[in-house]
Amino acid sequence: MDGSEWSFDNLNSICWAIGSISGCLPEQDEKQFLIHTIKNLLSLCEVKKGKENKAVVAANIMYVVGQYPKFLRTNWNFLKTVIKKLFEFMKESFPGVQEMACNTFLTISQKCGKEFVIRQQIQSDQLEREPYICELIRNIRDQVAILQDQYKLVYYESLSHMIKFEEDLNIRIQLVNSLVKHLNDQLIQYTSSNNYIDLFKDEKIQQFFIQYFRILQQIVQPTGYAFTQSLIQLLPTYNQIYLFYSQSIQQQVIGQGIVVMGWYTVKKQRAVKKEILKLYATYFQHNDQELLNKNYQLKNSLVIPICNLLEEYSQSINEQKEPELLLTFKYMLEKFLTPIEDLVPLILKGLFDATIRLISQDFNSYPDHRINFFEFLRSCVQYHLVALFNMPQDQFKLMIDCIVWAFKHQVPNLQELGLDVLYYILQQVNSDAVVANQFYSLYHLRLLKDILEILTDNLHASGFKHQSQILMILFQVASNQQITTKLSNEQVGSNLEFISQYLVTSLYNAFPNVSKQQTELHIARMFQNLNNAHNFRQELSDYLINLKQFQESNDHLKQPENKEDLLTPKPQ
C-alpha cells in the first residue's frame, strides 16, 4: 500500500492468486479475507494518481469480485454494493474499464442471478419492497445510455440471466415484457409513423433496427419461452420490416442491376433482414420443447406468420436469399413436433426447390446456404421423417441426390453433414419393414455404389469412419431376412447372393491389382462381422490398403473407435 512494490504486473499477479483460491478457505475466513482485500484495493484506487493506474486497480477489483460468487450469494448487502460500484466503473471512459465492468456484471448475473429476483431480507423481520431486478429494469434506460453499443448487449444479457432464475413462469414473462418495453415503444414509434417509408431508408433508423434485434437475441437466449408473449405481439411488425427491405432491395436490383448487392446501403438493409431471422432462429434454438408443444395456439400466432416468409425466399433473386432462414426452420422443426406436422410439407416446398436451384449450379458458390440446407435436412430426418417420405417421388429422389452430392463434396464439414443425414435416414428406414422394402428397392444399389466410390478415392479420407458405418448398414440390409424386395431389377437369387456377387465383380473389375480370391475373402469377412463395427471397419481398412490407393498415408483407415462401435446390432 505504500507504493514501494507497485507495478501493474505485481498487482495483476497477486489479484490472480487471490481469485484462484476461491472456495479454499472456511466460509467465515473467506468472508473476512475478501472484505479486507476489497477494502485495500478500493483504497489503492483512491490514492493512485492517473487514469491508467486507477483503471488497472479497478479491473483487478472487478476480477477478484467475480471469482467469489459463493460469498456474494450469502452477503446481499455486499453484493448490492459491488453492483453499484460496477455501475460507477461503467461510466468510466478509460479504455477497457467499461468492458471489464460489463463483463463482471454478466459473470455475477450468471452465478448469483437468483439473489436479484427474490425479496432480500433487510432486518430479521423485514423484507425489501421488491426484488432488485425490478429496480434495475426501471433504471435501464439511464444505465444503458452511458454504454457503447456492444456493451449494451452485455448489459441486457446480464439482466436476462437474472430473470432466468425466477421460478414462476408468469413473473418471468412480466419481467421480460418490462425489460423490452422501452425498446418496443421506440420501435413502434418508427413503424407506425405516417412517413415510415422515408424513416426506414434512413441509415440511423436501420442501425437502430440492427441494434434492437441484436439486443433481443441476447435477451431470448437465457429467457427462452418467457420471451414468447413479447415476440408474438410484435411479430407482424418484424415481418413488415423484413418484407419492406426485401422489396426495397428487389426494386433496386430491377432498376440498377445486380451490382447494387455490393452497395453499402443495400448491405445495411440486408443486415436488418439477417438480424430478424437470427432472432427467430435464436428463439427456437434456446426454447423449451415441452412448453412449445403444449401451447397449440403458437401454430397460428407464431409458426404460420414466420412461414409466410417462405414466399419471399422462393421468389427473391438468388443473391437475396438469406441462409439464416434455413437455420430458422431447422430449429423450428427441432422444437415443434406434432402441432406443426401438417405444415412440414409447406416448409419443405418453400425451401427445397429454391435452395436446390441455388446450390446445384456448382460446388463452391453459396457455402452458407449449402451448410444450412443440410443442417435443415438433418433436422427433418431426425424429427419429421414421415413428412419427407410423403414428399412427391421426384422431390424425394432429388433430396437423395443432394445428400449424395454432399458426402461426395471435398469440404469436410459438408461431407460429414451429408453422411450424417444419410445415416439418420437409414436408421429411421430400418425401423419400419414396409418403408425399408420400398426405400431399398429404389436406393440400395445406388447408395452402395456411391459409398464405395468415396471409400476408394483419395479425396474423402476424413470421412472414413462414417462411410464404414453406412457401408455396414447397407451390408446388413442385404443379409436381413425382413428385406424381401429385390435390390435390383437385374437381380437373380437372394439379396445376399446378388450383393456379394455384385461387390466382388465390380471391385475386382475396378481394382484388378487385388485378386478375385482376395476380394471374395474380404467381402465374406465383412459379411461375417456385421455385428461388430470394429472388426468390420478393420476388415474394410485392410481391403482398402490392399488396393494400394492409400500408400502415402493410411492413418485415416486406423481411426480409434468409440466403445459403442465395438458391438453394433443389425437393423431389425
Coordinates of C-alpha atoms in Angstrom, one line a residue:
M1 CA 0.0 0.0 0.0
D2 CA 3.0 2.4 0.5
G3 CA 3.8 2.1 -3.2
S4 CA 7.3 0.6 -2.8
E5 CA 6.4 -2.5 -4.8
W6 CA 3.8 -1.0 -7.0
S7 CA 3.6 -2.3 -10.6
F8 CA 0.9 -3.5 -12.9
D9 CA 2.4 -7.0 -13.1
N10 CA 2.7 -7.3 -9.3
L11 CA -0.9 -6.2 -8.8
N12 CA -2.2 -8.5 -11.6
S13 CA -0.3 -11.4 -10.2
I14 CA -1.5 -11.0 -6.6
C15 CA -5.1 -10.5 -7.7
W16 CA -5.0 -13.5 -9.9
A17 CA -3.6 -15.5 -6.9
I18 CA -6.4 -14.2 -4.7
G19 CA -9.0 -15.2 -7.3
S20 CA -7.5 -18.7 -7.7
I21 CA -8.0 -19.7 -4.1
S22 CA -11.8 -19.0 -4.1
G23 CA -13.6 -21.7 -2.1
C24 CA -10.4 -23.0 -0.4
L25 CA -10.9 -21.2 2.9
P26 CA -13.6 -21.8 5.5
E27 CA -16.6 -19.6 4.9
Q28 CA -16.0 -17.1 7.7
D29 CA -12.3 -16.8 6.9
E30 CA -13.0 -16.3 3.3
K31 CA -15.5 -13.5 4.1
Q32 CA -13.0 -11.6 6.3
F33 CA -10.2 -12.2 3.7
L34 CA -12.3 -10.9 0.8
I35 CA -13.7 -7.9 2.6
H36 CA -10.2 -6.9 3.7
T37 CA -8.8 -7.4 0.1
I38 CA -11.6 -5.3 -1.5
K39 CA -11.2 -2.5 1.0
N40 CA -7.5 -2.4 0.4
L41 CA -8.0 -2.4 -3.4
L42 CA -10.6 0.4 -3.1
S43 CA -8.2 2.4 -1.0
L44 CA -5.4 1.8 -3.6
C45 CA -7.8 3.0 -6.3
E46 CA -8.3 6.3 -4.3
V47 CA -4.6 7.0 -3.6
K48 CA -3.3 6.2 -7.0
K49 CA -3.0 9.1 -9.4
G50 CA -3.5 8.9 -13.1
K51 CA -6.4 7.3 -15.1
E52 CA -4.3 4.4 -16.2
N53 CA -3.3 3.4 -12.7
K54 CA -6.9 3.7 -11.5
A55 CA -8.1 1.7 -14.4
V56 CA -5.8 -1.2 -13.7
V57 CA -6.8 -1.2 -10.0
A58 CA -10.5 -1.1 -10.9
A59 CA -10.1 -4.0 -13.4
N60 CA -8.5 -6.1 -10.6
I61 CA -11.2 -5.3 -8.2
M62 CA -13.8 -6.5 -10.7
Y63 CA -11.8 -9.6 -11.4
V64 CA -11.5 -10.6 -7.7
V65 CA -15.2 -9.9 -7.0
G66 CA -16.2 -12.1 -9.9
Q67 CA -14.2 -15.0 -8.6
Y68 CA -16.2 -15.2 -5.3
P69 CA -19.8 -15.9 -6.3
K70 CA -20.4 -18.1 -3.2
F71 CA -19.5 -15.3 -0.9
L72 CA -21.6 -12.8 -2.9
R73 CA -24.7 -15.1 -2.8
T74 CA -24.6 -15.2 1.0
N75 CA -23.9 -11.5 1.6
W76 CA -26.6 -9.5 -0.1
N77 CA -25.5 -6.1 1.2
F78 CA -22.0 -6.6 -0.1
L79 CA -23.3 -7.8 -3.5
K80 CA -25.5 -4.8 -3.8
T81 CA -22.6 -2.5 -3.0
V82 CA -20.5 -4.3 -5.7
I83 CA -23.2 -3.8 -8.3
K84 CA -23.4 -0.1 -7.5
K85 CA -19.6 0.1 -7.8
L86 CA -19.7 -1.7 -11.2
F87 CA -22.2 1.0 -12.4
E88 CA -19.7 3.6 -11.4
F89 CA -17.0 1.8 -13.4
M90 CA -19.4 1.6 -16.4
K91 CA -19.3 5.4 -16.5
E92 CA -15.5 5.5 -16.9
S93 CA -14.3 6.4 -20.4
F94 CA -10.8 5.0 -20.0
P95 CA -10.3 2.1 -22.5
G96 CA -11.1 -1.3 -21.0
V97 CA -12.8 -0.2 -17.8
Q98 CA -16.4 -0.2 -19.2
E99 CA -15.8 -3.5 -20.9
M100 CA -14.5 -5.1 -17.7
A101 CA -17.4 -3.7 -15.7
C102 CA -20.0 -5.1 -18.1
N103 CA -18.3 -8.5 -18.3
T104 CA -18.1 -8.7 -14.5
F105 CA -21.7 -7.7 -14.2
L106 CA -22.5 -10.6 -16.6
T107 CA -20.5 -13.1 -14.6
I108 CA -22.2 -12.1 -11.4
S109 CA -25.6 -12.3 -13.0
Q110 CA -24.9 -15.8 -14.3
K111 CA -23.6 -17.1 -11.0
C112 CA -25.7 -15.0 -8.5
G113 CA -28.8 -14.3 -10.5
K114 CA -31.2 -15.8 -8.1
E115 CA -30.4 -13.1 -5.5
F116 CA -31.7 -10.4 -7.8
V117 CA -35.2 -12.0 -8.3
I118 CA -36.1 -12.6 -4.7
R119 CA -37.0 -10.1 -2.0
Q120 CA -34.0 -9.8 0.2
Q121 CA -34.1 -9.6 4.0
I122 CA -33.3 -6.1 5.4
Q123 CA -33.8 -6.9 9.1
S124 CA -34.7 -10.1 10.9
D125 CA -38.4 -9.5 10.4
Q126 CA -38.5 -7.3 7.3
L127 CA -38.0 -7.9 3.5
E128 CA -37.3 -5.4 0.8
R129 CA -40.3 -4.0 -1.0
E130 CA -39.4 -5.8 -4.3
P131 CA -36.7 -7.8 -5.9
Y132 CA -33.7 -5.8 -7.0
I133 CA -34.2 -6.8 -10.6
C134 CA -37.3 -4.6 -10.7
E135 CA -35.2 -1.5 -9.8
L136 CA -32.6 -2.4 -12.4
I137 CA -35.2 -2.7 -15.1
R138 CA -36.8 0.6 -14.1
N139 CA -33.5 2.4 -14.4
I140 CA -32.3 0.6 -17.5
R141 CA -32.8 3.5 -20.0
D142 CA -30.5 5.7 -18.0
Q143 CA -27.9 3.0 -17.4
V144 CA -27.5 1.8 -21.0
A145 CA -27.4 5.4 -22.2
I146 CA -23.8 5.7 -21.0
L147 CA -22.7 2.4 -22.6
Q148 CA -21.3 1.8 -26.0
D149 CA -23.4 -0.3 -28.3
Q150 CA -21.5 -3.6 -27.8
Y151 CA -21.7 -3.3 -24.1
K152 CA -25.4 -2.5 -24.2
L153 CA -25.8 -6.1 -25.5
V154 CA -23.9 -7.4 -22.5
Y155 CA -26.0 -5.4 -20.1
Y156 CA -29.3 -6.7 -21.5
E157 CA -27.9 -10.2 -21.5
S158 CA -26.9 -9.8 -17.8
L159 CA -30.5 -8.8 -16.7
S160 CA -31.9 -11.6 -18.8
H161 CA -29.7 -14.1 -16.9
M162 CA -31.1 -12.8 -13.7
I163 CA -34.7 -13.2 -15.0
K164 CA -33.9 -16.8 -15.9
F165 CA -33.6 -17.6 -12.2
E166 CA -37.2 -16.6 -11.5
E167 CA -39.1 -19.9 -11.0
D168 CA -42.6 -18.5 -11.7
L169 CA -43.1 -18.5 -15.5
N170 CA -45.7 -15.8 -15.3
I171 CA -43.4 -13.5 -13.4
R172 CA -40.6 -14.3 -15.8
I173 CA -42.9 -13.2 -18.7
Q174 CA -43.8 -10.0 -16.9
L175 CA -40.1 -9.2 -16.3
V176 CA -39.2 -9.8 -19.9
N177 CA -42.0 -7.6 -21.1
S178 CA -40.8 -4.9 -18.7
L179 CA -37.2 -5.3 -19.9
V180 CA -38.1 -4.8 -23.6
K181 CA -40.9 -2.2 -23.2
H182 CA -38.8 1.0 -23.8
L183 CA -37.2 -0.7 -26.8
N184 CA -40.5 -1.8 -28.2
D185 CA -42.0 1.7 -27.7
Q186 CA -39.3 3.2 -29.8
L187 CA -39.7 0.6 -32.5
I188 CA -43.5 1.2 -32.7
Q189 CA -42.9 4.9 -32.9
Y190 CA -40.9 4.4 -36.1
T191 CA -43.1 1.7 -37.7
S192 CA -46.4 3.4 -37.0
S193 CA -45.2 6.8 -38.4
N194 CA -47.0 8.1 -41.4
N195 CA -43.7 8.6 -43.2
Y196 CA -42.3 5.2 -42.2
I197 CA -41.1 4.6 -45.7
D198 CA -38.7 7.6 -45.6
L199 CA -37.7 6.6 -42.0
F200 CA -36.9 3.0 -43.0
K201 CA -34.5 4.4 -45.6
D202 CA -32.6 6.5 -43.0
E203 CA -29.3 4.9 -42.1
K204 CA -29.7 5.8 -38.4
I205 CA -33.0 4.0 -38.3
Q206 CA -31.5 1.0 -40.0
Q207 CA -28.8 0.9 -37.4
F208 CA -31.4 1.2 -34.6
F209 CA -33.2 -1.9 -36.1
I210 CA -29.9 -3.8 -36.2
Q211 CA -29.1 -3.0 -32.6
Y212 CA -32.7 -3.6 -31.5
F213 CA -32.8 -7.1 -32.9
R214 CA -29.3 -7.9 -31.6
I215 CA -30.4 -6.9 -28.1
L216 CA -33.5 -9.1 -28.4
Q217 CA -31.2 -12.0 -29.4
Q218 CA -29.2 -11.5 -26.2
I219 CA -32.5 -11.4 -24.2
V220 CA -34.1 -14.5 -25.7
Q221 CA -31.1 -16.8 -25.2
P222 CA -31.4 -17.0 -21.4
T223 CA -35.1 -16.4 -21.1
G224 CA -36.4 -18.7 -23.8
Y225 CA -40.2 -19.4 -23.6
A226 CA -40.7 -16.3 -21.4
F227 CA -40.0 -14.2 -24.5
T228 CA -42.9 -15.7 -26.4
Q229 CA -45.6 -13.2 -25.5
S230 CA -43.3 -10.2 -26.4
L231 CA -42.4 -11.9 -29.7
I232 CA -45.9 -12.7 -30.7
Q233 CA -47.1 -9.1 -30.0
L234 CA -44.6 -7.6 -32.4
L235 CA -44.2 -10.4 -34.9
P236 CA -46.3 -8.7 -37.6
T237 CA -44.1 -5.6 -37.2
Y238 CA -40.9 -7.6 -37.5
N239 CA -42.2 -9.3 -40.7
Q240 CA -43.3 -5.9 -42.0
I241 CA -39.7 -4.6 -41.6
Y242 CA -38.3 -7.7 -43.2
L243 CA -40.6 -7.6 -46.2
F244 CA -40.1 -3.9 -46.7
Y245 CA -36.3 -4.2 -47.0
S246 CA -36.7 -7.3 -49.2
Q247 CA -38.9 -5.4 -51.6
S248 CA -36.7 -2.3 -51.5
I249 CA -33.6 -4.4 -52.5
Q250 CA -35.6 -6.2 -55.2
Q251 CA -36.7 -2.8 -56.7
Q252 CA -33.1 -1.5 -56.6
V253 CA -31.9 -4.7 -58.4
I254 CA -34.5 -4.2 -61.1
G255 CA -33.6 -0.5 -61.5
Q256 CA -29.8 -0.6 -61.2
G257 CA -28.9 -4.3 -61.8
I258 CA -27.2 -6.9 -59.6
V259 CA -24.3 -4.6 -58.9
V260 CA -26.4 -2.9 -56.1
M261 CA -25.9 -6.0 -53.9
G262 CA -22.4 -4.7 -53.2
W263 CA -23.6 -1.2 -52.2
Y264 CA -23.2 -0.2 -48.6
T265 CA -26.9 0.9 -48.4
V266 CA -28.1 -2.5 -49.6
K267 CA -25.8 -4.4 -47.3
K268 CA -27.2 -2.4 -44.4
Q269 CA -30.8 -3.3 -45.4
R270 CA -29.8 -7.0 -45.7
A271 CA -28.2 -6.7 -42.3
V272 CA -31.6 -5.8 -40.8
K273 CA -33.2 -8.8 -42.5
K274 CA -30.5 -11.1 -41.2
E275 CA -30.8 -9.9 -37.6
I276 CA -34.6 -10.5 -37.7
L277 CA -34.0 -14.1 -38.9
K278 CA -31.3 -14.6 -36.3
L279 CA -33.8 -13.5 -33.6
Y280 CA -36.3 -16.1 -34.8
A281 CA -33.6 -18.8 -35.0
T282 CA -32.3 -17.9 -31.6
Y283 CA -35.8 -18.0 -30.1
F284 CA -36.4 -21.6 -31.4
Q285 CA -32.9 -22.8 -30.6
H286 CA -33.0 -21.8 -26.9
N287 CA -36.6 -22.6 -26.2
D288 CA -38.2 -25.4 -24.2
Q289 CA -39.6 -28.1 -26.5
E290 CA -42.2 -29.3 -24.0
L291 CA -43.6 -25.8 -23.3
L292 CA -43.8 -25.0 -27.0
N293 CA -45.6 -28.3 -27.9
K294 CA -48.1 -27.8 -25.1
N295 CA -49.2 -24.4 -26.5
Y296 CA -51.2 -25.3 -29.6
Q297 CA -52.1 -21.6 -30.2
L298 CA -48.5 -20.9 -31.2
K299 CA -49.1 -22.6 -34.5
N300 CA -51.4 -19.8 -35.7
S301 CA -49.8 -16.9 -33.7
L302 CA -46.1 -17.7 -34.3
V303 CA -45.3 -20.5 -36.7
I304 CA -47.6 -19.6 -39.6
P305 CA -46.6 -15.9 -39.7
I306 CA -43.0 -17.0 -39.9
C307 CA -43.9 -19.5 -42.6
N308 CA -45.2 -16.5 -44.6
L309 CA -41.6 -15.5 -45.2
L310 CA -41.2 -18.7 -47.4
E311 CA -42.8 -17.0 -50.3
E312 CA -40.3 -14.1 -50.2
Y313 CA -37.4 -16.6 -50.1
S314 CA -38.7 -18.6 -53.0
Q315 CA -39.4 -15.6 -55.3
S316 CA -36.4 -13.4 -54.5
I317 CA -33.3 -13.4 -56.6
N318 CA -30.5 -15.8 -55.5
E319 CA -28.3 -13.1 -54.1
Q320 CA -31.0 -12.0 -51.8
K321 CA -32.0 -15.4 -50.3
E322 CA -30.9 -15.3 -46.7
P323 CA -29.2 -18.5 -45.4
E324 CA -30.4 -17.6 -41.9
L325 CA -34.0 -18.6 -42.9
L326 CA -32.8 -22.2 -43.3
L327 CA -31.5 -22.1 -39.8
T328 CA -34.7 -20.6 -38.5
F329 CA -36.7 -23.5 -39.9
K330 CA -34.1 -26.0 -38.8
Y331 CA -34.6 -25.0 -35.1
M332 CA -38.3 -24.7 -35.5
L333 CA -38.6 -28.3 -36.7
E334 CA -36.4 -29.4 -33.9
K335 CA -38.6 -27.8 -31.2
F336 CA -42.1 -28.1 -32.7
L337 CA -43.2 -31.7 -33.3
T338 CA -46.9 -32.8 -33.6
P339 CA -48.5 -29.3 -33.6
I340 CA -46.9 -28.4 -36.9
E341 CA -46.8 -31.8 -38.6
D342 CA -49.2 -30.6 -41.3
L343 CA -47.0 -27.6 -42.1
V344 CA -43.9 -29.5 -42.7
P345 CA -44.7 -30.2 -46.4
L346 CA -45.3 -26.5 -46.9
I347 CA -42.0 -25.7 -45.3
L348 CA -40.2 -28.3 -47.4
K349 CA -41.8 -27.0 -50.6
G350 CA -40.9 -23.4 -49.7
L351 CA -37.2 -24.1 -49.0
F352 CA -36.4 -27.2 -51.1
D353 CA -36.7 -26.2 -54.7
A354 CA -35.4 -22.6 -54.2
T355 CA -32.3 -23.8 -52.3
I356 CA -31.6 -26.7 -54.7
R357 CA -31.6 -24.3 -57.6
L358 CA -29.1 -22.2 -55.6
I359 CA -26.6 -24.8 -54.6
S360 CA -26.7 -27.2 -57.6
Q361 CA -25.1 -24.8 -60.0
D362 CA -21.5 -25.7 -58.9
F363 CA -19.6 -27.0 -55.9
N364 CA -18.4 -23.7 -54.4
S365 CA -21.0 -20.9 -54.5
Y366 CA -23.3 -20.0 -51.6
P367 CA -21.4 -22.1 -49.0
D368 CA -23.6 -20.8 -46.1
H369 CA -26.8 -21.9 -47.9
R370 CA -25.2 -25.4 -48.5
I371 CA -24.3 -26.0 -44.9
N372 CA -27.6 -24.6 -43.5
F373 CA -29.6 -26.6 -46.0
F374 CA -28.1 -29.9 -44.9
E375 CA -28.5 -28.9 -41.3
F376 CA -32.1 -28.3 -42.1
L377 CA -32.4 -31.7 -43.8
R378 CA -30.8 -33.4 -40.8
S379 CA -33.4 -31.9 -38.5
C380 CA -36.2 -33.0 -40.9
V381 CA -34.8 -36.5 -40.9
Q382 CA -34.5 -36.6 -37.1
Y383 CA -37.8 -35.1 -36.1
H384 CA -40.2 -35.2 -39.2
L385 CA -39.1 -38.1 -41.3
V386 CA -42.7 -39.1 -42.2
A387 CA -43.1 -35.7 -43.9
L388 CA -40.0 -36.5 -46.0
F389 CA -41.3 -39.9 -47.1
N390 CA -44.6 -38.2 -48.1
M391 CA -42.8 -35.9 -50.5
P392 CA -43.5 -36.4 -54.2
Q393 CA -41.2 -39.1 -55.5
D394 CA -39.3 -36.8 -57.8
Q395 CA -38.6 -34.4 -54.9
F396 CA -37.5 -37.3 -52.6
K397 CA -35.2 -38.6 -55.3
L398 CA -33.8 -35.1 -55.7
M399 CA -33.2 -35.0 -51.9
I400 CA -31.2 -38.2 -52.1
D401 CA -29.2 -36.8 -55.0
C402 CA -28.4 -33.8 -52.8
I403 CA -27.3 -36.0 -49.9
V404 CA -25.1 -38.0 -52.2
W405 CA -23.7 -34.8 -53.7
A406 CA -23.0 -33.5 -50.1
F407 CA -21.0 -36.5 -49.0
K408 CA -19.0 -36.5 -52.3
H409 CA -18.0 -32.9 -51.7
Q410 CA -14.4 -32.2 -50.8
V411 CA -15.2 -29.8 -48.0
P412 CA -15.0 -31.9 -44.8
N413 CA -18.0 -30.3 -42.9
L414 CA -20.2 -30.8 -45.9
Q415 CA -19.1 -34.4 -46.3
E416 CA -19.9 -35.0 -42.6
L417 CA -23.3 -33.4 -42.9
G418 CA -24.2 -35.5 -45.9
L419 CA -23.1 -38.7 -44.2
D420 CA -24.9 -37.7 -41.0
V421 CA -28.2 -37.1 -42.9
L422 CA -27.9 -40.4 -44.8
Y423 CA -27.1 -42.3 -41.6
Y424 CA -30.2 -40.9 -39.8
I425 CA -32.4 -41.7 -42.8
L426 CA -31.1 -45.3 -42.9
Q427 CA -31.7 -45.7 -39.2
Q428 CA -35.2 -44.5 -39.4
V429 CA -35.9 -46.5 -42.5
N430 CA -34.7 -49.7 -40.9
S431 CA -37.2 -49.3 -38.0
D432 CA -40.2 -50.0 -40.4
A433 CA -40.0 -53.1 -42.6
V434 CA -42.6 -51.8 -45.1
V435 CA -40.8 -48.5 -45.6
A436 CA -37.4 -50.3 -45.7
N437 CA -38.6 -52.5 -48.5
Q438 CA -39.8 -49.6 -50.6
F439 CA -36.8 -47.5 -49.9
Y440 CA -34.1 -50.1 -50.6
S441 CA -35.7 -51.3 -53.8
L442 CA -35.1 -47.9 -55.2
Y443 CA -31.9 -46.7 -53.5
H444 CA -29.8 -49.5 -52.0
L445 CA -27.7 -50.3 -55.0
R446 CA -27.2 -46.6 -55.9
L447 CA -26.1 -45.7 -52.4
L448 CA -23.8 -48.8 -52.3
K449 CA -22.1 -47.6 -55.4
D450 CA -21.7 -44.1 -54.2
I451 CA -20.3 -45.1 -50.8
L452 CA -17.8 -47.4 -52.5
E453 CA -16.8 -44.6 -54.8
I454 CA -15.8 -42.3 -52.0
L455 CA -14.2 -45.1 -50.0
T456 CA -11.8 -45.9 -52.8
D457 CA -10.7 -42.4 -53.8
N458 CA -8.1 -40.1 -52.2
L459 CA -10.5 -37.2 -51.7
H460 CA -12.7 -38.2 -48.8
A461 CA -10.3 -39.8 -46.4
S462 CA -11.5 -37.8 -43.4
G463 CA -15.0 -39.4 -43.5
F464 CA -13.8 -43.0 -43.4
K465 CA -15.4 -43.8 -40.1
H466 CA -18.8 -42.5 -41.1
Q467 CA -18.5 -44.1 -44.5
S468 CA -17.8 -47.5 -43.0
Q469 CA -20.8 -47.2 -40.7
I470 CA -23.1 -46.6 -43.6
L471 CA -21.5 -49.4 -45.7
M472 CA -22.1 -51.8 -42.8
I473 CA -25.8 -50.8 -42.7
L474 CA -26.0 -51.5 -46.4
F475 CA -24.4 -54.9 -45.9
Q476 CA -26.8 -55.6 -43.1
V477 CA -29.7 -54.8 -45.3
A478 CA -28.5 -57.3 -47.9
S479 CA -28.4 -60.0 -45.3
N480 CA -31.6 -59.0 -43.5
Q481 CA -34.4 -61.6 -44.0
Q482 CA -37.1 -58.9 -43.4
I483 CA -36.0 -57.1 -46.6
T484 CA -37.8 -59.3 -49.1
T485 CA -37.8 -56.9 -52.1
K486 CA -35.3 -57.2 -54.8
L487 CA -32.5 -54.7 -54.6
S488 CA -32.1 -54.5 -58.4
N489 CA -34.2 -55.2 -61.5
E490 CA -31.3 -57.3 -62.8
Q491 CA -31.2 -59.4 -59.6
V492 CA -31.1 -63.2 -59.7
G493 CA -31.1 -65.1 -56.4
S494 CA -31.3 -63.7 -52.9
N495 CA -30.3 -60.2 -51.9
L496 CA -27.2 -61.5 -50.1
E497 CA -26.1 -63.6 -53.1
F498 CA -26.7 -60.8 -55.5
I499 CA -24.9 -58.0 -53.5
S500 CA -22.0 -60.3 -52.7
Q501 CA -21.5 -61.2 -56.3
Y502 CA -22.0 -57.5 -57.4
L503 CA -19.4 -56.4 -54.9
V504 CA -16.8 -59.0 -56.0
T505 CA -17.4 -58.3 -59.7
S506 CA -17.4 -54.5 -59.6
L507 CA -14.5 -54.2 -57.1
Y508 CA -12.3 -56.7 -59.0
N509 CA -13.0 -55.1 -62.4
A510 CA -12.1 -51.7 -60.9
F511 CA -9.1 -52.9 -58.9
P512 CA -7.5 -55.9 -60.6
N513 CA -4.3 -55.5 -58.5
V514 CA -6.2 -57.4 -55.8
S515 CA -7.0 -60.9 -56.9
K516 CA -10.6 -62.1 -57.3
Q517 CA -10.0 -64.7 -54.5
Q518 CA -8.7 -62.0 -52.1
T519 CA -11.6 -59.7 -52.9
E520 CA -14.1 -62.5 -52.3
L521 CA -12.3 -63.3 -49.0
H522 CA -12.5 -59.6 -47.8
I523 CA -16.2 -59.3 -48.8
A524 CA -17.1 -62.6 -47.0
R525 CA -15.3 -61.5 -43.8
M526 CA -17.1 -58.2 -43.8
F527 CA -20.4 -60.0 -44.0
Q528 CA -19.3 -62.2 -41.1
N529 CA -18.6 -59.2 -38.9
L530 CA -21.9 -57.3 -39.3
N531 CA -22.4 -57.5 -35.5
N532 CA -19.1 -55.9 -34.7
A533 CA -18.4 -52.4 -36.1
H534 CA -14.7 -52.6 -35.0
N535 CA -14.0 -55.8 -36.9
F536 CA -16.0 -54.7 -39.9
R537 CA -14.1 -51.5 -40.1
Q538 CA -10.8 -53.3 -39.7
E539 CA -11.6 -55.7 -42.5
L540 CA -12.6 -52.8 -44.7
S541 CA -9.4 -50.9 -44.0
D542 CA -7.3 -54.0 -44.7
Y543 CA -9.0 -54.3 -48.1
L544 CA -8.6 -50.7 -49.0
I545 CA -4.9 -50.8 -48.0
N546 CA -4.5 -53.8 -50.3
L547 CA -5.9 -51.7 -53.1
K548 CA -2.7 -49.5 -52.8
Q549 CA -4.9 -46.4 -53.1
F550 CA -3.6 -45.0 -49.8
Q551 CA 0.1 -46.0 -49.9
E552 CA 1.3 -42.5 -48.9
S553 CA -1.0 -42.3 -45.8
N554 CA -3.2 -44.9 -44.3
D555 CA -3.8 -43.1 -41.0
H556 CA -7.5 -42.4 -41.8
L557 CA -8.1 -46.1 -42.0
K558 CA -6.9 -46.7 -38.5
Q559 CA -9.0 -44.1 -36.6
P560 CA -9.8 -45.1 -33.0
E561 CA -13.3 -46.4 -32.4
N562 CA -15.8 -45.5 -29.7
K563 CA -16.6 -48.2 -27.3
E564 CA -20.2 -48.3 -28.5
D565 CA -18.9 -49.1 -32.0
L566 CA -17.4 -52.4 -30.9
L567 CA -20.8 -54.1 -31.0
T568 CA -23.4 -52.8 -33.4
P569 CA -26.6 -54.8 -33.9
K570 CA -28.2 -55.5 -37.2
P571 CA -31.2 -53.4 -38.2
Q572 CA -34.5 -55.0 -37.2

